[in-house]
XYZ file of N, CA and C in Angstrom:
729
model
N -140.050 13.183 -88.422
C -139.721 13.158 -89.849
C -138.236 13.439 -90.021
N -137.538 12.648 -90.788
C -136.112 12.820 -91.004
C -135.865 14.031 -91.891
N -135.104 14.996 -91.393
C -134.890 16.225 -92.142
C -133.475 16.330 -92.681
N -132.780 15.230 -92.760
C -131.444 15.253 -93.343
C -131.524 15.690 -94.795
N -130.704 16.687 -95.162
C -130.730 17.226 -96.515
C -129.939 16.336 -97.455
N -130.599 15.878 -98.497
C -129.953 15.034 -99.490
C -130.201 15.632 -100.862
N -129.150 16.029 -101.548
C -129.290 16.614 -102.871
C -129.418 15.514 -103.926
N -130.220 15.754 -104.966
C -130.293 14.795 -106.049
C -128.937 14.615 -106.729
N -128.634 13.431 -107.151
C -127.425 13.166 -107.919
C -127.809 12.436 -109.184
N -126.872 12.361 -110.118
C -127.173 11.722 -111.387
C -127.493 10.255 -111.263
N -127.042 9.606 -110.163
C -127.271 8.179 -109.976
C -128.488 7.898 -109.104
N -129.104 8.928 -108.560
C -130.177 8.742 -107.591
C -131.477 8.315 -108.270
N -132.308 7.620 -107.509
C -133.624 7.222 -107.984
C -134.656 8.224 -107.478
N -135.819 8.185 -108.068
C -136.911 9.039 -107.624
C -137.281 8.669 -106.189
N -137.457 9.678 -105.350
C -137.759 9.458 -103.940
C -139.255 9.318 -103.682
N -139.575 8.701 -102.552
C -140.923 8.821 -102.018
C -141.120 10.286 -101.624
N -142.354 10.780 -101.723
C -142.523 12.224 -101.528
C -142.299 12.651 -100.081
N -142.435 11.758 -99.128
C -142.137 12.098 -97.735
C -140.712 12.611 -97.588
N -139.772 12.000 -98.315
C -138.371 12.427 -98.241
C -138.191 13.825 -98.827
N -138.942 14.116 -99.877
C -138.868 15.444 -100.501
C -139.432 16.498 -99.562
N -140.540 16.175 -98.892
C -141.120 17.102 -97.911
C -140.116 17.383 -96.793
N -139.451 16.347 -96.324
C -138.484 16.507 -95.238
C -137.355 17.443 -95.646
N -136.833 17.250 -96.842
C -135.725 18.087 -97.291
C -136.179 19.532 -97.492
N -137.359 19.722 -98.066
C -137.878 21.074 -98.274
C -138.096 21.778 -96.940
N -138.602 21.052 -95.949
C -138.816 21.636 -94.616
C -137.494 22.050 -93.984
N -136.465 21.209 -94.118
C -135.148 21.540 -93.570
C -134.597 22.805 -94.217
N -134.807 22.951 -95.508
C -134.294 24.105 -96.241
C -135.021 25.392 -95.862
N -136.293 25.278 -95.566
C -137.110 26.463 -95.332
C -137.332 26.792 -93.859
N -136.652 26.070 -92.976
C -136.738 26.418 -91.561
C -137.801 25.684 -90.789
N -138.241 24.538 -91.285
C -139.197 23.722 -90.551
C -140.492 23.521 -91.307
N -141.299 22.596 -90.793
C -142.535 22.244 -91.488
C -143.537 23.386 -91.523
N -143.629 24.161 -90.428
C -144.569 25.281 -90.414
C -144.159 26.347 -91.419
N -142.862 26.622 -91.501
C -142.366 27.615 -92.458
C -142.651 27.157 -93.886
N -142.430 25.879 -94.145
C -142.716 25.354 -95.477
C -144.199 25.464 -95.803
N -145.040 25.094 -94.842
C -146.486 25.144 -95.065
C -146.957 26.561 -95.394
N -146.288 27.559 -94.814
C -146.687 28.953 -95.058
C -146.363 29.414 -96.478
N -145.490 28.692 -97.153
C -145.065 29.061 -98.500
C -145.860 28.353 -99.598
N -146.609 27.344 -99.203
C -147.307 26.502 -100.174
C -148.803 26.812 -100.127
N -149.408 26.952 -101.290
C -150.846 27.239 -101.300
C -151.614 26.191 -102.088
N -152.917 26.220 -101.903
C -153.811 25.240 -102.508
C -154.420 25.782 -103.805
N -154.751 24.908 -104.736
C -155.537 25.354 -105.894
C -156.945 25.717 -105.444
N -157.683 26.414 -106.314
C -159.061 26.765 -105.994
C -159.968 25.537 -106.071
N -161.063 25.546 -105.335
C -162.050 24.475 -105.492
C -162.588 24.454 -106.918
N -163.001 23.277 -107.358
C -163.517 23.126 -108.724
C -164.689 24.064 -108.990
N -165.550 24.243 -107.993
C -166.717 25.110 -108.186
C -166.313 26.557 -108.454
N -165.239 27.017 -107.811
C -164.769 28.390 -108.024
C -164.193 28.560 -109.429
N -163.463 27.569 -109.888
C -162.896 27.640 -111.234
C -164.011 27.605 -112.281
N -165.006 26.764 -112.056
C -166.124 26.654 -113.000
C -166.868 27.978 -113.157
N -166.825 28.803 -112.130
C -167.545 30.079 -112.159
C -166.766 31.198 -112.855
N -165.522 30.947 -113.230
C -164.716 31.976 -113.893
C -165.289 32.240 -115.282
N -165.517 33.503 -115.598
C -166.130 33.870 -116.869
C -165.083 33.973 -117.976
N -165.572 33.940 -119.213
C -164.646 33.895 -120.346
C -163.781 35.141 -120.475
N -164.289 36.307 -120.032
C -163.472 37.516 -120.107
C -162.270 37.437 -119.169
N -162.451 36.772 -118.014
C -161.333 36.642 -117.062
C -160.325 35.605 -117.544
N -160.795 34.603 -118.245
C -159.856 33.635 -118.810
C -159.026 34.309 -119.896
N -159.676 35.088 -120.773
C -158.943 35.800 -121.817
C -157.979 36.808 -121.204
N -158.417 37.494 -120.153
C -157.532 38.457 -119.499
C -156.276 37.768 -118.974
N -156.442 36.600 -118.354
C -155.273 35.905 -117.816
C -154.391 35.358 -118.927
N -154.989 34.858 -119.986
C -154.181 34.420 -121.122
C -153.334 35.574 -121.642
N -153.964 36.744 -121.772
C -153.259 37.916 -122.280
C -152.142 38.341 -121.338
N -152.434 38.379 -120.064
C -151.417 38.773 -119.090
C -150.234 37.818 -119.124
N -150.515 36.531 -119.188
C -149.435 35.540 -119.206
C -148.617 35.626 -120.488
N -149.272 35.908 -121.608
C -148.552 36.076 -122.879
C -147.594 37.265 -122.783
N -148.071 38.375 -122.234
C -147.217 39.556 -122.129
C -146.131 39.381 -121.065
N -146.398 38.600 -120.038
C -145.382 38.361 -119.008
C -144.258 37.459 -119.510
N -144.543 36.646 -120.512
C -143.545 35.718 -121.030
C -142.365 36.479 -121.630
N -141.183 36.274 -121.066
C -139.989 36.942 -121.556
C -139.927 38.418 -121.240
N -140.755 38.873 -120.299
C -140.810 40.303 -119.977
C -140.845 40.467 -118.456
N -140.655 41.682 -117.987
C -140.682 41.962 -116.553
C -142.131 41.975 -116.068
N -142.450 41.052 -115.175
C -143.844 40.891 -114.746
C -144.400 42.148 -114.095
N -143.598 42.843 -113.318
C -144.119 44.010 -112.589
C -144.513 45.134 -113.551
N -143.861 45.204 -114.719
C -144.241 46.211 -115.716
C -145.620 45.877 -116.283
N -145.852 44.606 -116.550
C -147.166 44.179 -117.042
C -148.234 44.496 -116.004
N -147.965 44.194 -114.744
C -148.931 44.470 -113.675
C -149.223 45.966 -113.581
N -148.186 46.792 -113.702
C -148.377 48.238 -113.583
C -149.250 48.793 -114.702
N -149.138 48.212 -115.886
C -149.904 48.685 -117.026
C -151.240 47.964 -117.187
N -151.522 47.010 -116.304
C -152.688 46.178 -116.535
C -154.016 46.935 -116.547
N -154.249 47.934 -115.689
C -155.518 48.675 -115.778
C -155.746 49.281 -117.166
N -154.668 49.710 -117.820
C -154.810 50.262 -119.168
C -155.121 49.170 -120.184
N -154.575 47.977 -119.988
C -154.945 46.846 -120.841
C -156.448 46.584 -120.736
N -156.952 46.559 -119.509
C -158.378 46.296 -119.304
C -159.232 47.342 -120.025
N -158.837 48.598 -119.890
C -159.600 49.677 -120.521
C -159.514 49.604 -122.043
N -158.311 49.387 -122.570
C -158.111 49.391 -124.014
C -158.813 48.228 -124.707
N -158.960 47.124 -123.995
C -159.519 45.932 -124.634
C -160.866 45.539 -124.040
N -161.657 46.566 -123.738
C -163.071 46.386 -123.384
C -163.257 45.410 -122.226
N -162.339 45.449 -121.245
C -162.383 44.508 -120.125
C -162.443 43.055 -120.617
N -161.856 42.853 -121.782
C -161.727 41.527 -122.405
C -163.078 40.861 -122.686
N -164.039 41.703 -123.028
C -165.338 41.206 -123.484
C -165.113 40.456 -124.803
N -165.391 39.151 -124.794
C -165.091 38.303 -125.951
C -165.792 38.799 -127.220
N -167.061 39.129 -127.116
C -167.813 39.533 -128.308
C -167.241 40.807 -128.917
N -166.821 41.740 -128.079
C -166.238 42.982 -128.593
C -164.847 42.748 -129.180
N -164.070 41.913 -128.523
C -162.721 41.613 -129.016
C -162.792 40.980 -130.405
N -163.726 40.051 -130.595
C -163.831 39.351 -131.870
C -164.283 40.276 -133.009
N -164.864 41.406 -132.669
C -165.306 42.354 -133.689
C -164.218 43.356 -134.071
N -163.085 43.316 -133.414
C -162.010 44.262 -133.713
C -161.423 44.008 -135.095
N -161.448 44.992 -135.989
C -160.805 44.812 -137.302
C -159.282 44.912 -137.163
N -158.580 44.479 -138.168
C -157.116 44.507 -138.133
C -156.573 45.901 -137.838
N -157.203 46.915 -138.453
C -156.715 48.281 -138.263
C -156.788 48.697 -136.795
N -157.850 48.304 -136.102
C -157.991 48.640 -134.691
C -156.937 47.919 -133.855
N -156.702 46.649 -134.170
C -155.682 45.890 -133.456
C -154.329 46.572 -133.612
N -153.999 46.955 -134.837
C -152.719 47.594 -135.106
C -152.620 48.949 -134.404
N -153.710 49.699 -134.382
C -153.698 51.009 -133.739
C -153.522 50.875 -132.230
N -154.212 49.939 -131.637
C -154.092 49.749 -130.193
C -152.685 49.284 -129.811
N -152.044 48.542 -130.701
C -150.704 48.026 -130.410
C -149.650 49.131 -130.367
N -149.991 50.335 -130.844
C -149.040 51.447 -130.833
C -149.230 52.374 -129.648
N -150.228 52.126 -128.832
C -150.528 53.021 -127.706
C -149.494 52.839 -126.599
N -148.837 53.911 -126.156
C -147.801 53.799 -125.119
C -148.334 53.433 -123.739
N -149.649 53.501 -123.549
C -150.203 53.145 -122.243
C -150.112 51.643 -121.977
N -150.040 50.869 -123.063
C -149.853 49.430 -122.906
C -148.446 49.075 -123.378
N -148.129 47.794 -123.427
C -146.833 47.352 -123.945
C -146.974 47.190 -125.451
N -146.203 47.951 -126.193
C -146.376 48.021 -127.648
C -145.662 46.846 -128.329
N -146.433 45.818 -128.537
C -145.921 44.620 -129.198
C -147.051 44.051 -130.047
N -146.998 44.322 -131.342
C -148.102 43.952 -132.226
C -148.381 42.460 -132.214
N -147.320 41.646 -132.243
C -147.528 40.198 -132.277
C -148.269 39.719 -131.034
N -147.924 40.277 -129.879
C -148.615 39.856 -128.659
C -150.022 40.434 -128.573
N -150.196 41.674 -129.022
C -151.542 42.253 -129.036
C -152.463 41.437 -129.941
N -151.946 40.957 -131.055
C -152.743 40.142 -131.973
C -153.250 38.865 -131.309
N -152.522 38.354 -130.324
C -152.970 37.134 -129.648
C -154.278 37.330 -128.892
N -154.593 38.559 -128.540
C -155.822 38.803 -127.776
C -157.038 38.367 -128.589
N -157.069 38.780 -129.828
C -158.192 38.378 -130.692
C -158.118 36.888 -131.024
N -156.911 36.388 -131.273
C -156.744 34.960 -131.574
C -157.242 34.091 -130.427
N -156.872 34.452 -129.204
C -157.257 33.633 -128.054
C -158.709 33.851 -127.645
N -159.274 34.999 -128.018
C -160.722 35.178 -127.853
C -161.463 34.184 -128.740
N -160.938 33.963 -129.948
C -161.548 32.991 -130.852
C -161.404 31.583 -130.291
N -160.246 31.273 -129.715
C -160.048 29.973 -129.070
C -161.109 29.726 -128.012
N -161.305 30.692 -127.143
C -162.280 30.544 -126.061
C -163.692 30.423 -126.632
N -163.999 31.238 -127.625
C -165.324 31.173 -128.254
C -165.572 29.799 -128.860
N -164.562 29.245 -129.518
C -164.706 27.921 -130.130
C -164.908 26.841 -129.067
N -164.137 26.914 -127.991
C -164.277 25.922 -126.918
C -165.664 25.998 -126.305
N -166.162 27.210 -126.107
C -167.486 27.356 -125.502
C -168.575 26.855 -126.441
N -168.387 27.035 -127.710
C -169.371 26.513 -128.667
C -169.356 24.987 -128.664
N -168.175 24.399 -128.472
C -168.045 22.941 -128.507
C -168.369 22.273 -127.169
N -168.036 22.953 -126.066
C -168.084 22.275 -124.765
C -168.847 23.025 -123.666
N -169.279 24.234 -123.922
C -169.924 24.999 -122.874
C -168.961 25.987 -122.242
N -169.365 26.624 -121.135
C -168.568 27.687 -120.508
C -167.113 27.283 -120.279
N -166.199 28.191 -120.603
C -164.775 27.897 -120.509
C -164.347 27.598 -119.079
N -164.953 28.274 -118.104
C -164.614 28.002 -116.713
C -164.915 26.565 -116.336
N -166.072 26.075 -116.756
C -166.441 24.681 -116.479
C -165.537 23.718 -117.232
N -165.186 24.084 -118.457
C -164.298 23.237 -119.268
C -162.958 23.047 -118.569
N -162.391 24.141 -118.071
C -161.106 24.065 -117.369
C -161.260 23.323 -116.047
N -162.316 23.627 -115.316
C -162.523 22.998 -114.007
C -162.674 21.491 -114.115
N -163.349 21.034 -115.151
C -163.650 19.610 -115.291
C -162.549 18.817 -115.988
N -161.565 19.509 -116.529
C -160.461 18.783 -117.166
C -159.692 18.024 -116.089
N -159.398 16.745 -116.270
C -158.744 15.959 -115.216
C -157.341 16.469 -114.870
N -157.076 16.621 -113.577
C -155.763 17.074 -113.124
C -154.668 16.085 -113.521
N -155.043 14.832 -113.719
C -154.070 13.809 -114.100
C -153.579 13.962 -115.533
N -154.149 14.922 -116.274
C -153.743 15.152 -117.667
C -153.607 16.647 -117.943
N -152.949 17.355 -117.043
C -152.726 18.784 -117.247
C -151.964 19.035 -118.539
N -151.043 18.145 -118.879
C -150.286 18.343 -120.115
C -151.197 18.318 -121.334
N -152.296 17.587 -121.259
C -153.244 17.537 -122.367
C -153.956 18.857 -122.565
N -154.352 19.493 -121.458
C -155.023 20.790 -121.540
C -154.062 21.855 -122.047
N -152.833 21.839 -121.550
C -151.839 22.810 -122.010
C -151.526 22.609 -123.492
N -151.503 21.364 -123.926
C -151.257 21.086 -125.333
C -152.404 21.606 -126.195
N -153.626 21.458 -125.708
C -154.774 21.978 -126.447
C -154.665 23.488 -126.612
N -154.335 24.193 -125.527
C -154.178 25.644 -125.611
C -153.046 26.015 -126.565
N -151.962 25.256 -126.523
C -150.821 25.530 -127.405
C -151.201 25.350 -128.866
N -151.898 24.255 -129.181
C -152.242 23.941 -130.570
C -153.292 24.879 -131.143
N -154.260 25.238 -130.329
C -155.395 25.982 -130.858
C -155.350 27.470 -130.527
N -154.498 27.836 -129.597
C -154.383 29.237 -129.226
C -153.168 29.892 -129.854
N -152.843 31.067 -129.358
C -151.726 31.842 -129.900
C -150.757 32.193 -128.774
N -149.503 31.787 -128.938
C -148.431 32.054 -127.965
C -148.740 31.481 -126.585
N -149.360 30.338 -126.552
C -149.666 29.675 -125.286
C -148.812 28.424 -125.085
N -147.725 28.323 -125.837
C -146.825 27.190 -125.680
C -145.815 27.427 -124.572
N -144.833 26.528 -124.481
C -143.816 26.651 -123.439
C -144.426 26.593 -122.053
N -144.036 27.533 -121.192
C -144.563 27.589 -119.827
C -145.869 28.376 -119.736
N -146.249 29.068 -120.816
C -147.329 30.049 -120.715
C -148.662 29.439 -120.311
N -149.069 28.347 -120.949
C -150.357 27.743 -120.597
C -150.367 27.267 -119.154
N -149.236 26.724 -118.670
C -149.153 26.296 -117.276
C -149.321 27.497 -116.341
N -148.715 28.625 -116.712
C -148.850 29.833 -115.904
C -150.286 30.339 -115.903
N -150.959 30.243 -117.047
C -152.370 30.649 -117.122
C -153.201 29.821 -116.158
N -153.050 28.508 -116.214
C -153.862 27.625 -115.377
C -153.571 27.842 -113.903
N -152.284 27.972 -113.546
C -151.948 28.202 -112.133
C -152.562 29.508 -111.649
N -152.492 30.563 -112.474
C -153.050 31.853 -112.084
C -154.568 31.802 -111.935
N -155.228 30.951 -112.717
C -156.682 30.810 -112.611
C -157.097 29.933 -111.431
N -156.121 29.300 -110.777
C -156.423 28.466 -109.631
C -156.579 27.000 -109.942
N -156.380 26.616 -111.215
C -156.459 25.202 -111.600
C -155.283 24.458 -110.990
N -155.520 23.238 -110.529
C -154.451 22.439 -109.938
C -153.455 22.054 -111.030
N -152.271 22.638 -110.959
C -151.299 22.536 -112.043
C -149.885 22.521 -111.485
N -149.041 21.648 -112.006
C -147.623 21.752 -111.672
C -146.991 22.791 -112.594
N -145.822 23.282 -112.178
C -145.084 24.227 -113.011
C -143.720 23.650 -113.344
N -143.250 23.944 -114.545
C -141.987 23.395 -115.017
C -140.855 24.385 -114.764
N -140.619 24.669 -113.474
C -139.545 25.584 -113.111
C -138.194 24.921 -113.328
N -137.131 25.711 -113.271
C -135.785 25.163 -113.456
C -135.447 24.150 -112.375
N -135.941 24.366 -111.152
C -135.665 23.423 -110.061
C -136.414 22.113 -110.268
N -137.664 22.193 -110.725
C -138.425 20.971 -111.020
C -137.735 20.205 -112.143
N -137.322 20.918 -113.178
C -136.621 20.261 -114.288
C -135.325 19.601 -113.806
N -134.580 20.311 -112.959
C -133.300 19.771 -112.473
C -133.513 18.472 -111.707
N -134.550 18.438 -110.881
C -134.828 17.217 -110.123
C -135.186 16.075 -111.079
N -136.068 16.346 -112.009
C -136.520 15.303 -112.926
C -135.362 14.745 -113.750
N -134.415 15.589 -114.111
C -133.253 15.110 -114.860
C -132.301 14.333 -113.963
N -132.046 14.855 -112.769
C -131.106 14.198 -111.868
C -131.588 12.821 -111.454
N -132.909 12.645 -111.394
C -133.479 11.364 -110.969
C -133.858 10.472 -112.147
N -133.538 10.918 -113.354
C -133.762 10.082 -114.522
C -135.194 10.004 -115.014
N -136.061 10.902 -114.521
C -137.451 10.901 -115.003
C -137.487 11.334 -116.461
N -136.667 12.333 -116.810
C -136.574 12.788 -118.194
C -135.114 12.823 -118.619
N -134.895 12.638 -119.909
C -133.546 12.718 -120.460
C -133.489 13.620 -121.686
N -134.619 13.828 -122.329
C -134.666 14.646 -123.533
C -135.099 16.066 -123.235
N -135.586 16.743 -124.269
C -136.035 18.123 -124.119
C -137.209 18.238 -123.162
N -137.227 19.312 -122.380
C -138.275 19.486 -121.373
C -139.663 19.524 -121.989
N -139.787 20.123 -123.168
C -141.094 20.304 -123.780
C -141.477 19.189 -124.754
N -140.661 18.136 -124.834
C -141.035 17.025 -125.709
C -142.219 16.276 -125.108
N -142.997 15.612 -125.960
C -144.163 14.872 -125.477
C -143.749 13.767 -124.512
N -142.620 13.124 -124.798
C -142.142 12.051 -123.925
C -141.803 12.579 -122.544
N -141.105 13.720 -122.477
C -140.727 14.299 -121.191
C -141.943 14.771 -120.418
N -142.854 15.459 -121.095
C -144.045 15.974 -120.416
C -144.897 14.836 -119.863
N -145.031 13.777 -120.623
C -145.810 12.628 -120.139
C -145.144 11.999 -118.927
N -143.805 11.887 -118.957
C -143.086 11.311 -117.821
C -143.227 12.166 -116.578
N -143.174 13.482 -116.746
C -143.328 14.395 -115.609
C -144.738 14.297 -115.046
N -145.741 14.308 -115.931
C -147.125 14.171 -115.466
C -147.312 12.862 -114.703
N -146.783 11.776 -115.239
C -146.915 10.475 -114.576
C -146.253 10.474 -113.203
N -145.112 11.147 -113.092
C -144.426 11.186 -111.799
C -145.230 11.976 -110.778
N -145.761 13.111 -111.184
C -146.612 13.869 -110.264
C -147.864 13.075 -109.888
N -148.436 12.359 -110.844
C -149.609 11.532 -110.543
C -149.264 10.462 -109.513
N -148.083 9.869 -109.640
C -147.651 8.845 -108.689
C -147.481 9.439 -107.299
N -146.852 10.603 -107.211
C -146.689 11.247 -105.907
C -148.047 11.608 -105.297
N -148.984 12.047 -106.149
C -150.324 12.361 -105.653
C -150.969 11.125 -105.022
N -150.789 9.970 -105.649
C -151.327 8.731 -105.097
C -150.675 8.402 -103.750
N -149.386 8.712 -103.618
C -148.660 8.408 -102.387
C -149.158 9.224 -101.193
N -149.370 10.521 -101.410
C -149.618 11.394 -100.250
C -150.893 12.222 -100.336
N -151.554 12.241 -101.486
C -152.810 12.959 -101.603
C -152.684 14.456 -101.803
N -151.456 14.974 -101.877
C -151.287 16.407 -102.088
C -151.653 16.775 -103.522
N -152.072 18.016 -103.713
C -152.418 18.498 -105.043
C -151.164 18.658 -105.896
N -151.348 18.757 -107.209
C -150.226 19.014 -108.100
C -149.547 20.331 -107.753
N -150.332 21.314 -107.373
C -149.790 22.615 -106.986
C -148.858 22.477 -105.795
N -149.312 21.780 -104.758
C -148.483 21.579 -103.572
C -147.247 20.749 -103.893
N -147.439 19.680 -104.634
C -146.319 18.810 -104.986
C -145.240 19.583 -105.735
N -145.676 20.373 -106.703
C -144.747 21.125 -107.529
C -143.970 22.146 -106.706
N -144.664 22.857 -105.836
C -144.011 23.878 -105.029
C -143.044 23.262 -104.032
N -143.473 22.200 -103.364
C -142.604 21.546 -102.386
C -141.375 20.964 -103.070
N -141.570 20.343 -104.232
C -140.436 19.799 -104.968
C -139.439 20.902 -105.307
N -139.934 22.039 -105.784
C -139.038 23.145 -106.129
C -138.284 23.654 -104.904
N -138.955 23.683 -103.757
C -138.304 24.142 -102.525
C -137.290 23.134 -101.992
N -137.325 21.912 -102.494
C -136.454 20.859 -101.958
C -135.105 20.772 -102.653
N -134.916 21.521 -103.734
C -133.669 21.439 -104.503
C -133.185 22.839 -104.861
N -131.998 22.918 -105.426
C -131.480 24.200 -105.891
C -130.955 25.070 -104.764
N -130.957 26.387 -104.991
C -130.352 27.338 -104.056
C -131.362 28.000 -103.119
N -132.622 27.565 -103.151
C -133.660 28.292 -102.396
C -133.761 27.831 -100.945
N -132.710 27.991 -100.196
C -132.740 27.681 -98.769
C -133.317 28.857 -98.001
N -133.358 28.750 -96.661
C -133.894 29.823 -95.819
C -133.180 31.124 -96.187
N -133.977 32.186 -96.353
C -133.398 33.465 -96.719
C -133.496 33.772 -98.195
N -133.888 32.778 -98.988
C -134.073 32.958 -100.418
C -135.553 32.812 -100.737
N -136.046 33.659 -101.636
C -137.438 33.517 -102.051
C -137.498 32.637 -103.276
N -138.681 32.005 -103.480
C -138.862 31.119 -104.634
C -139.888 31.704 -105.576
């Protein structure tokens, strides 16, 4: 495999994914080193078995991690679980406004009323989806990987604070096969002319999804693998740098 490092340029065309794998391997110290950094999504059966309380918990964690230090959220997470009934949907939906406001002032969690309010809002989202389509785990598992942007858009439209990168982070954390819109992925897509407008525009998201779908057809790798390898192939993340 040719491991010559070639950086994207403004005039460059989209590469075959073999070339991207080669460059990522060169940057990370070889194919074995690269393989050790890339992981697989969960099997569909495992995702289907995820219960609604765990989906709500991950939505909540991702909402609080957005724009905040992730390790602080992780450190306080046991208190989140305790304060919010282990994210039992039925109990969350029964919380009156006064209880939501009171819990948002507790120093054991991160005191942010707007984000705490999303817990009840997103519990309602999950409850509505389950009423319409059945268990949320099965709903997520059966959603086609070729339209991840559609699922993220649904969460954004019907949920609370699940726009931007947040819904993608939720799905990746749950093990759903999902690409991520990191700065390195965005840089590649712009340099190769896949997108020209805003990253979160419908036109850009559709173009990115289509490009990942095309690469999947070429090599059979999952969206998760494709996204990670692409990110490792550009930017400053050479050997000695973590991604």
